[in-house]
């Protein structure tokens, strides 16, 4: 072989190994070890070399994770060792019966079990030959699945090449492909912004993303993988004794293995595991629908064998159903924080996954029409994790003769303002804005909520009372409430009133991220608020940012950028922010350029130039005021100047500011900034 080509080949192999190690750190360990920009640089280098030497591209190159030309159809793959399903249990008694069967058949007093979460995703089998991922298939009917190799290659948590010495000659890794809850939320937000259909749950999103003939679509979705066992395993290093050793072996080969996996002994420990995992369920990053128990010893597994299509040695202990059927009593219309009118189903109380549900969202009028839902219908209600329950579908066979269609109102049921639907939106909105009491209440509730300003004790009923009695209209009004005003309210004890006053006072000490989130800017959730605070460091820089500046922030696209700019250009919002600052809300700001921390130094990192004569203060007084808040006053205008303060008869500095596009303020503007 040509010497030069050989050198390039070695370089490529090294580069691929380094990139895959970073993929592993990022996707499996959740512990990125280099900045994204450095990763992009390595990836780009690999792409460029492969572009120059296409004959050196290998199937296991990280560049091959971006998808391949679309297929006409999936071909079939036969599973030499079938991918069986699991027997199910819902009741404790069924688990006790399972453990008894195991003890009796194995003739032991106590059985050791491997315990695992039961992922709610799609089962797949990955076949590695001499360490290279050759094929990947869906479970299909358990015997024959579909060849989705190209799609599975795009999932960065799945190794394309194994590193071990010696390598197993053949290794079939079995596990579940899924979409993390956070990625699911992001995907649906994207689908919403692009006017595309949202997915009902992470499982559907994962299925829809994986069964694509165009692997480019799979590559654009964030999927992950968790291993739970092996099919064929040929090689001296493949454990032959216990299931948990197989899992450790897979983790050492860089396959993701759920941290909740473990080994326990006896029935009580199984039940304990079920309850422990169940109580963590809503906090886990992925959806699970139960736990799985497997007899840990492989020799014992073999002895127990199979019944019909399921192993006798394993059991899925499912969490209670998260869906139930009940009657839709009526449909109310709620007005949200942004004026969106949301139809809400009033239901005959029903237990869904252990919780009584009486209300569920119907999303919007289109969804009601699409699902063909009428008042008095029997409907299927779903509760997923900690999100608001939703009406999924209607049981048409049970439709009563008095079923009544629902009409979306054309006026706001709270303030009576017109309700309109913008052409690009699915929702109808009340145009009453912050003059609509419903929107006022929601905005204040959001402002006071735990993850925002965290004002303890300021619940829905109290906010409603305060707004209805015209005691508050905006979040800033909260800080003007005194003890006497509060204790004068009906059903308000002196002690509760003083607790609330203290909670309001306490909330004044906050963080910039919380404050931004509390403002309730449309499309700016907690994570985005944190990103904005981190990026801009101070409220003033955020308020001055334009669409382009905002799009520099991680994960911020045109829609969020636009709603942020719209929010800050609304005079009413600026006024409320000004009042909040005046009332003494404070947080630590980071100087944009110097990185120095400051308390109250709202102008830290900002550079000012003064020119002309100000009407009510000398330039020296203006300088003092700016410097007191951490700002810097310099003599000449450059592209680094943030503000030029111009009085009467300004000099050439004014013209220069216009040329550089620098913000020019008069004395009133400066005073507003100083406040
Ligand atoms: C899931 N779905 O999480 C198995 N599974 O084992 C786990 N499924 C399984 N194990 C043998 N954790 C057949 C299926």
CSV table of C-alpha atoms in Angstrom, one decimal, residues 20 58-61 64-65 77 124-137 147-163 167-174 225 255:
chain,number,residue,atom,x,y,z
A,20,UNK,CA,-16.4,8.2,19.4
A,58,UNK,CA,-15.6,3.0,6.7
A,59,UNK,CA,-19.1,2.0,7.8
A,60,UNK,CA,-18.1,2.6,11.4
A,61,UNK,CA,-17.0,6.2,10.9
A,64,UNK,CA,-21.8,7.7,8.8
A,65,UNK,CA,-24.2,8.6,11.7
A,77,UNK,CA,-33.8,-10.0,9.4
A,124,UNK,CA,-33.9,-3.7,19.0
A,125,UNK,CA,-31.1,-6.2,18.4
A,126,UNK,CA,-27.6,-5.0,17.4
A,127,UNK,CA,-25.3,-7.6,15.8
A,128,UNK,CA,-21.6,-7.0,16.1
A,129,UNK,CA,-19.1,-9.2,14.2
A,130,UNK,CA,-15.5,-9.0,15.3
A,131,UNK,CA,-16.5,-5.7,17.0
A,132,UNK,CA,-18.1,-4.0,14.1
A,133,UNK,CA,-21.8,-3.1,14.1
A,134,UNK,CA,-23.1,-5.1,11.1
A,135,UNK,CA,-26.8,-5.1,11.4
A,136,UNK,CA,-29.5,-3.8,13.6
A,137,UNK,CA,-33.1,-4.9,13.6
A,147,UNK,CA,-33.4,-4.2,9.1
A,148,UNK,CA,-33.0,-0.7,10.5
A,149,UNK,CA,-29.2,-0.7,10.5
A,150,UNK,CA,-28.8,2.7,8.8
A,151,UNK,CA,-31.2,4.3,11.3
A,152,UNK,CA,-29.5,2.7,14.4
A,153,UNK,CA,-26.1,3.9,13.1
A,154,UNK,CA,-27.3,7.5,13.6
A,155,UNK,CA,-27.8,7.0,17.4
A,156,UNK,CA,-24.7,8.2,19.1
A,157,UNK,CA,-25.2,6.2,22.2
A,158,UNK,CA,-24.8,3.0,20.1
A,159,UNK,CA,-21.1,2.1,19.5
A,160,UNK,CA,-20.3,1.5,15.8
A,161,UNK,CA,-17.1,-0.4,16.8
A,162,UNK,CA,-16.3,-2.2,20.0
A,163,UNK,CA,-12.9,-1.9,21.7
A,167,UNK,CA,-13.2,-9.1,20.7
A,168,UNK,CA,-16.3,-11.4,20.8
A,169,UNK,CA,-16.6,-13.1,17.3
A,170,UNK,CA,-20.3,-12.4,17.4
A,171,UNK,CA,-22.3,-10.4,19.9
A,172,UNK,CA,-25.9,-9.5,19.7
A,173,UNK,CA,-26.8,-6.8,22.1
A,174,UNK,CA,-30.5,-6.3,22.9
A,225,UNK,CA,-30.4,3.4,23.6
A,255,UNK,CA,-23.2,0.4,25.9
